[in-house]
CSV table of C-alpha atoms in Angstrom, one decimal:
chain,number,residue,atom,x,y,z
A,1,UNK,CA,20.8,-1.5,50.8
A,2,UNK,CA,23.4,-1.2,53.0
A,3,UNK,CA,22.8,1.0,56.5
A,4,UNK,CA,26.5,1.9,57.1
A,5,UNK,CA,28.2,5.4,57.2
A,6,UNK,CA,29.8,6.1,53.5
A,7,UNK,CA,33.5,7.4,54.2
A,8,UNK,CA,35.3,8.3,51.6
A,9,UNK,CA,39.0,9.5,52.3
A,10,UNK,CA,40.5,11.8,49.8
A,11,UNK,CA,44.0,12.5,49.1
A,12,UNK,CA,46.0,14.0,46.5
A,13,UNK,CA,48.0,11.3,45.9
A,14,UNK,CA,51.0,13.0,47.3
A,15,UNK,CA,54.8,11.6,45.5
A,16,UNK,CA,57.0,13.8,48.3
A,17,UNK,CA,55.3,11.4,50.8
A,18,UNK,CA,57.7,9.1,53.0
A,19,UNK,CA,57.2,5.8,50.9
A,20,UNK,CA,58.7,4.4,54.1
A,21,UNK,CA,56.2,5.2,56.8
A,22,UNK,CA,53.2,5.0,54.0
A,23,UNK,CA,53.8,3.2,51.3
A,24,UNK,CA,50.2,3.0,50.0
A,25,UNK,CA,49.7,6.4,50.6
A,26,UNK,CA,48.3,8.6,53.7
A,27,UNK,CA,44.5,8.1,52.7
A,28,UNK,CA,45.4,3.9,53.0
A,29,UNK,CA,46.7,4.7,56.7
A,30,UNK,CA,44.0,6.8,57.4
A,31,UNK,CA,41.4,4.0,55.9
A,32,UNK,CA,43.4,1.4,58.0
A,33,UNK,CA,42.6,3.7,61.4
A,34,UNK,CA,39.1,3.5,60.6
A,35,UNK,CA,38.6,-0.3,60.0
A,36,UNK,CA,40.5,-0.9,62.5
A,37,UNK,CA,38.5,1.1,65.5
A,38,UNK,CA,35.5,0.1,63.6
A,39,UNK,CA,34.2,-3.0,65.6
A,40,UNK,CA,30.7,-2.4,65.7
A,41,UNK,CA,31.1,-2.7,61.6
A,42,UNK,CA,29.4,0.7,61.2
A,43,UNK,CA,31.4,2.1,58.6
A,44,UNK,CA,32.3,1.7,54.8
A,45,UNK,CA,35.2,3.1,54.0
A,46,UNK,CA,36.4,3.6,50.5
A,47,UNK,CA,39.3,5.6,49.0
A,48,UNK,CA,40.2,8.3,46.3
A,49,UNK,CA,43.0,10.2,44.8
A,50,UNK,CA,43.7,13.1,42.6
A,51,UNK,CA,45.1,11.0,40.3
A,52,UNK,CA,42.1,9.1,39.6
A,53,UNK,CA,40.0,9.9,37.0
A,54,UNK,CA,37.9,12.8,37.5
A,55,UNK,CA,39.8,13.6,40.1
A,56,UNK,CA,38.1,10.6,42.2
A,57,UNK,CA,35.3,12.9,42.5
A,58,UNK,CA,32.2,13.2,40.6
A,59,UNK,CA,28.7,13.9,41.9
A,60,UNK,CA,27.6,10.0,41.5
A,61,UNK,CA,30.1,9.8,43.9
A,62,UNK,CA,29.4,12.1,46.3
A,63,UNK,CA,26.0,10.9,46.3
A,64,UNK,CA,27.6,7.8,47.4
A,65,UNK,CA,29.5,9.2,50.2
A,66,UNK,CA,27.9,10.4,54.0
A,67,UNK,CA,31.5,11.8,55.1
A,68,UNK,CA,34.2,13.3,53.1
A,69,UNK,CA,38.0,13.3,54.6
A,70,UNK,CA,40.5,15.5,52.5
A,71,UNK,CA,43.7,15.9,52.8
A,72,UNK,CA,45.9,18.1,50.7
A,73,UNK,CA,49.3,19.9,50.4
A,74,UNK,CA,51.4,20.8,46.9
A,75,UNK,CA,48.6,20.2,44.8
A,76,UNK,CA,45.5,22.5,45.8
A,77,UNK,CA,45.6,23.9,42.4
A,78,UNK,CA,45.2,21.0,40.0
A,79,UNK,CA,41.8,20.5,41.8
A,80,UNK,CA,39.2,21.4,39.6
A,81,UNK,CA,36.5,24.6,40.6
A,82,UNK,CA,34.0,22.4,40.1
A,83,UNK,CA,34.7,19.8,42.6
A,84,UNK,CA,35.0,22.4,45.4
A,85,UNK,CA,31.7,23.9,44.7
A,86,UNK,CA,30.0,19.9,44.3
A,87,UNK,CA,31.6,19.1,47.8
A,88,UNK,CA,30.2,22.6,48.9
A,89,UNK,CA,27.1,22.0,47.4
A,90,UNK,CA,26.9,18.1,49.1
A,91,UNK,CA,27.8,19.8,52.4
A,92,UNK,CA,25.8,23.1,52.6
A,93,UNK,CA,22.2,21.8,51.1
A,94,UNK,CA,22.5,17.5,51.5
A,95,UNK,CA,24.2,17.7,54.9
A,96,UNK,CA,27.7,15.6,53.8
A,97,UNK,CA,29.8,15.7,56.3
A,98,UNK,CA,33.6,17.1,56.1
A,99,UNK,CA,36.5,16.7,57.9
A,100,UNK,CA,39.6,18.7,56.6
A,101,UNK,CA,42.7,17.3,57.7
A,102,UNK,CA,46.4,19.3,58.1
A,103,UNK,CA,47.5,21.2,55.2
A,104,UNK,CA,44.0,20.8,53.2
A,105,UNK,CA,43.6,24.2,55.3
A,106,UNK,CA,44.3,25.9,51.7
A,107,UNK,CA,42.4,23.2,49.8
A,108,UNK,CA,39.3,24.6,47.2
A,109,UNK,CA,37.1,22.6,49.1
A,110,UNK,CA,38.1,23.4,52.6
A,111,UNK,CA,38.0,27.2,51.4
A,112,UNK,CA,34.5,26.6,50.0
A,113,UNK,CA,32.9,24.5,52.6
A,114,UNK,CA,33.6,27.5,55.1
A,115,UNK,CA,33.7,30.3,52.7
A,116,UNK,CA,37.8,31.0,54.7
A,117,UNK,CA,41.0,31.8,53.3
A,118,UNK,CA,42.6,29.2,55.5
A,119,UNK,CA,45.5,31.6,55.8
A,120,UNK,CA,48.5,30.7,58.6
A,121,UNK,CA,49.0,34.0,60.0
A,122,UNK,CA,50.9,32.8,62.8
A,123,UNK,CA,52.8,31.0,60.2
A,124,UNK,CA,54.5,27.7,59.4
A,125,UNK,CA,57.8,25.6,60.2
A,126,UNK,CA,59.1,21.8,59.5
A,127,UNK,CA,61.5,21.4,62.4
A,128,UNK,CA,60.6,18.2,64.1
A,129,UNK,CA,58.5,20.3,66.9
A,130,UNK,CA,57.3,18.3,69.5
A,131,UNK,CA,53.4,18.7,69.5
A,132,UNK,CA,51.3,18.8,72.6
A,133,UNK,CA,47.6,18.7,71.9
A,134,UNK,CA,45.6,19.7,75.1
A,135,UNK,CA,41.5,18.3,75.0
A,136,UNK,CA,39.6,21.7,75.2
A,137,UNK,CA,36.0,20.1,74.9
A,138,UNK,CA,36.0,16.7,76.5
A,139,UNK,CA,32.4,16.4,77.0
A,140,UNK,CA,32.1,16.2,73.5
A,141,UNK,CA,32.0,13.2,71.2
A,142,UNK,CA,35.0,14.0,69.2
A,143,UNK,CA,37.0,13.5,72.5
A,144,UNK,CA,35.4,10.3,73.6
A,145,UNK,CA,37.8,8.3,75.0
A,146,UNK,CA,40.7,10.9,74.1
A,147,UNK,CA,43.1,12.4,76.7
A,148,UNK,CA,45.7,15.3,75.8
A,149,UNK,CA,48.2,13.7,74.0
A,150,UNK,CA,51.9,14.5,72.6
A,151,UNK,CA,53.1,14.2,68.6
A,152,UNK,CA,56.8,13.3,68.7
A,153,UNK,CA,57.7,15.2,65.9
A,154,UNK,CA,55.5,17.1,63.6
A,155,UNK,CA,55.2,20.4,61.4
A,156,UNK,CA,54.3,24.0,63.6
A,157,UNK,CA,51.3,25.9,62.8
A,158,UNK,CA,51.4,29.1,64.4
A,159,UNK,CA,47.9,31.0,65.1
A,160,UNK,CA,46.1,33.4,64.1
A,161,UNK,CA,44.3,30.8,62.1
A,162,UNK,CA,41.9,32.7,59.1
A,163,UNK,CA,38.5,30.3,59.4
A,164,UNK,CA,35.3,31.5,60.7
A,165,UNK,CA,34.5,31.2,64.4
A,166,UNK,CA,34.1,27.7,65.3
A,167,UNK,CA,31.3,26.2,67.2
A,168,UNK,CA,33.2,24.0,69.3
A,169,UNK,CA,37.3,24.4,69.5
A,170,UNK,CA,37.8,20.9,70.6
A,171,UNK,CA,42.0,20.6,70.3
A,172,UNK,CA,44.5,23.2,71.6
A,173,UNK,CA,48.2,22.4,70.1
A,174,UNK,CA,51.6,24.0,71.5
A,175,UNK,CA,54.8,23.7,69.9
A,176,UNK,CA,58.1,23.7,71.5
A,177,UNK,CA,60.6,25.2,69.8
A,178,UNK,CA,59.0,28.5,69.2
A,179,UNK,CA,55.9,28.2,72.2
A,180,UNK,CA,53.7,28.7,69.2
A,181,UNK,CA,49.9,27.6,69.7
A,182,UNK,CA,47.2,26.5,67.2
A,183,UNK,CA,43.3,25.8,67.6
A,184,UNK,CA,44.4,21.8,66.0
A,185,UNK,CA,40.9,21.0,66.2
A,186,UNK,CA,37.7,22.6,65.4
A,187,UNK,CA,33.8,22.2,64.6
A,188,UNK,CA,31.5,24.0,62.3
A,189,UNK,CA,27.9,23.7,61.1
A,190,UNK,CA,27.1,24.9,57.7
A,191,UNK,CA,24.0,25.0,54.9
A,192,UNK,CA,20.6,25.0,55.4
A,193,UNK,CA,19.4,25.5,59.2
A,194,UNK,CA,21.6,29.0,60.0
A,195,UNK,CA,20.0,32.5,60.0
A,196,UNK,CA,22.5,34.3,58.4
A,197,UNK,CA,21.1,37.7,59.8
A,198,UNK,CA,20.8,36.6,63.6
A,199,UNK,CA,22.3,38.8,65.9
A,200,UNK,CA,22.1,38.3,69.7
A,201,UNK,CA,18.6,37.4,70.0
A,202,UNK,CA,15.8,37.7,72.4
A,203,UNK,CA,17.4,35.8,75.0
A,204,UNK,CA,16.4,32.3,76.6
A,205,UNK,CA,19.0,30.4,74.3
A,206,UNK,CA,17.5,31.5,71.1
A,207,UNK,CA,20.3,31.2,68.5
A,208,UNK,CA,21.2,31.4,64.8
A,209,UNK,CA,20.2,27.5,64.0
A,210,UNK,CA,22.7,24.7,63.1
A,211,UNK,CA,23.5,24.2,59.6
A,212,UNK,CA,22.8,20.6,58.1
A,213,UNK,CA,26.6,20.0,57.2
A,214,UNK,CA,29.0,19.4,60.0
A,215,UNK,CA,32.9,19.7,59.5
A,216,UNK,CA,35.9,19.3,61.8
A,217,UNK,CA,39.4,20.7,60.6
A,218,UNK,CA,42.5,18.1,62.4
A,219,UNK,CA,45.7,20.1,62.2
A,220,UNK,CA,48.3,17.3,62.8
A,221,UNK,CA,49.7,15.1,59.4
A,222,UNK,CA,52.6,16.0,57.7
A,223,UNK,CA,53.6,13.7,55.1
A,224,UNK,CA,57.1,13.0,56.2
A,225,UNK,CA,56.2,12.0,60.0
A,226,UNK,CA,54.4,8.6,60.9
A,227,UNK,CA,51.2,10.6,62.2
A,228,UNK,CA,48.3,9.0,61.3
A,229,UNK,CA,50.0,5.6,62.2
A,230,UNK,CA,49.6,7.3,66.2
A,231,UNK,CA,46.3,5.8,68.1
A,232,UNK,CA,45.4,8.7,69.4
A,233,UNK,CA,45.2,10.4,66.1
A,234,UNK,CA,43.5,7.8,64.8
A,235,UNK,CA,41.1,7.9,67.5
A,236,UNK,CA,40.1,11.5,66.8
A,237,UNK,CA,39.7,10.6,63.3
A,238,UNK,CA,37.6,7.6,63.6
A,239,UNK,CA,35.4,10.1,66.7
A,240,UNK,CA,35.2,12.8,64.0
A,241,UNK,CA,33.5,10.6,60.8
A,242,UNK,CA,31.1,9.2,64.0
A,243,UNK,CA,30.6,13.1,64.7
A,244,UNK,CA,30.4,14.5,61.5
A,245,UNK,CA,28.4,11.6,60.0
A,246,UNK,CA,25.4,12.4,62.3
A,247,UNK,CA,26.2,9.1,64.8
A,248,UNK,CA,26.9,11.0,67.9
């Protein structure tokens, strides 16, 4: 039996995709990151699409999987109900972890993981922004060995951003052609292990619990731009399935 962190990475398979910059889709780049920064062989990384049958998901599967990256765009709603509420269900009660990438902000999984809209109040624009993503949180594990970077060119998200209040906002993004700002990376607990009805509490650093599921939302990733070929994107990733996968 093998002792390594299960990663599956999830896309929807996307055909409006630059075939140039991935040609084997963005969930094969993102794999590639992975095994790449992997050198103390602690990961198995696998791959799925919508495409697939069953959607590349079925509860056998998610059994099989410790961390689930998904990343979606123009097809949120040919994902069936079901699979958001088994990828719920695997986070909330068995402690899966999650990491939503981009424009799965509006996915039915990233919408039931956190119970969110994922709305963009701030808004949205594809206009070759440069992207400059300050480290908020360096102490933690997300941002080992990460310094604020800049994304040549990428898609703005403007805040507010509709998700519940994070535990740890570890990214800050600002845009430059409109100074628009975005909280690009973020950390939640969810499932078992919360106190729904704590308030304040007595003091002393008494708190609400941490829920058995951990998920981190990554902003940057637009199909058309060569994003997750970047190392310090890659990076993040590879920090965030350590993270969310319950090795640091």
């Amino acid at each position: 039996m093998s002792n390594k962190l299960r990663v599956l990475i999830w896309d929807e398979n996307p055909s409006h995709r630059s075939f140039e910059i991935y040609p084997d889709s963005l969930r094969a780049a993102i794999a590639a990151g992975l095994t790449e920064l992997d050198k103390a062989g602690e990961l198995e990384v696998k791959t799925a699409h919508l495409d697939e049958e069953n959607q590349g998901v079925t509860q056998a599967v998610l059994d099989a999987t410790d961390v689930l990256i998904w990343w979606g765009h123009a097809r949120h709603g040919e994902v069936k109900d079901e699979i958001a509420e088994m990828v719920k269900k695997q986070a909330h009660e068995k402690g899966m972890g999650f990491i939503c990438l981009h424009s799965g902000h509006y996915s039915k999984t990233f919408k039931a993981v956190l119970g969110c809209t994922g709305h963009l109040k701030g808004g949205w624009r594809e206009s070759n922004d440069v992207e400059t993503i300050q480290v908020c949180a360096p102490w933690h594990p997300i941002c080992d060995g990460v310094e604020s970077f800049v994304i040549p060119a990428e898609e703005m998200y403007g805040s507010p951003f509709d998700v519940p209040p994070p535990l740890t906002n570890i990214f800050q993004s600002h845009f430059s052609i409109g100074n628009e700002t975005f909280p690009s990376g973020m950390t939640w607990t969810v499932g078992e292990g919360i106190d729904p009805a704590f308030t304040s509490g007595p003091g002393n650093g008494a708190n609400q619990g941490y829920g058995i599921g951990r998920v981190f939302y990554f902003r940057p990733g637009h199909e058309t731009y060569p994003t997750y070929l970047q190392a310090e994107v890659r990076k993040v990733i590879y920090n965030a399935v350590r993270w969310v996968g319950k090795l640091s």
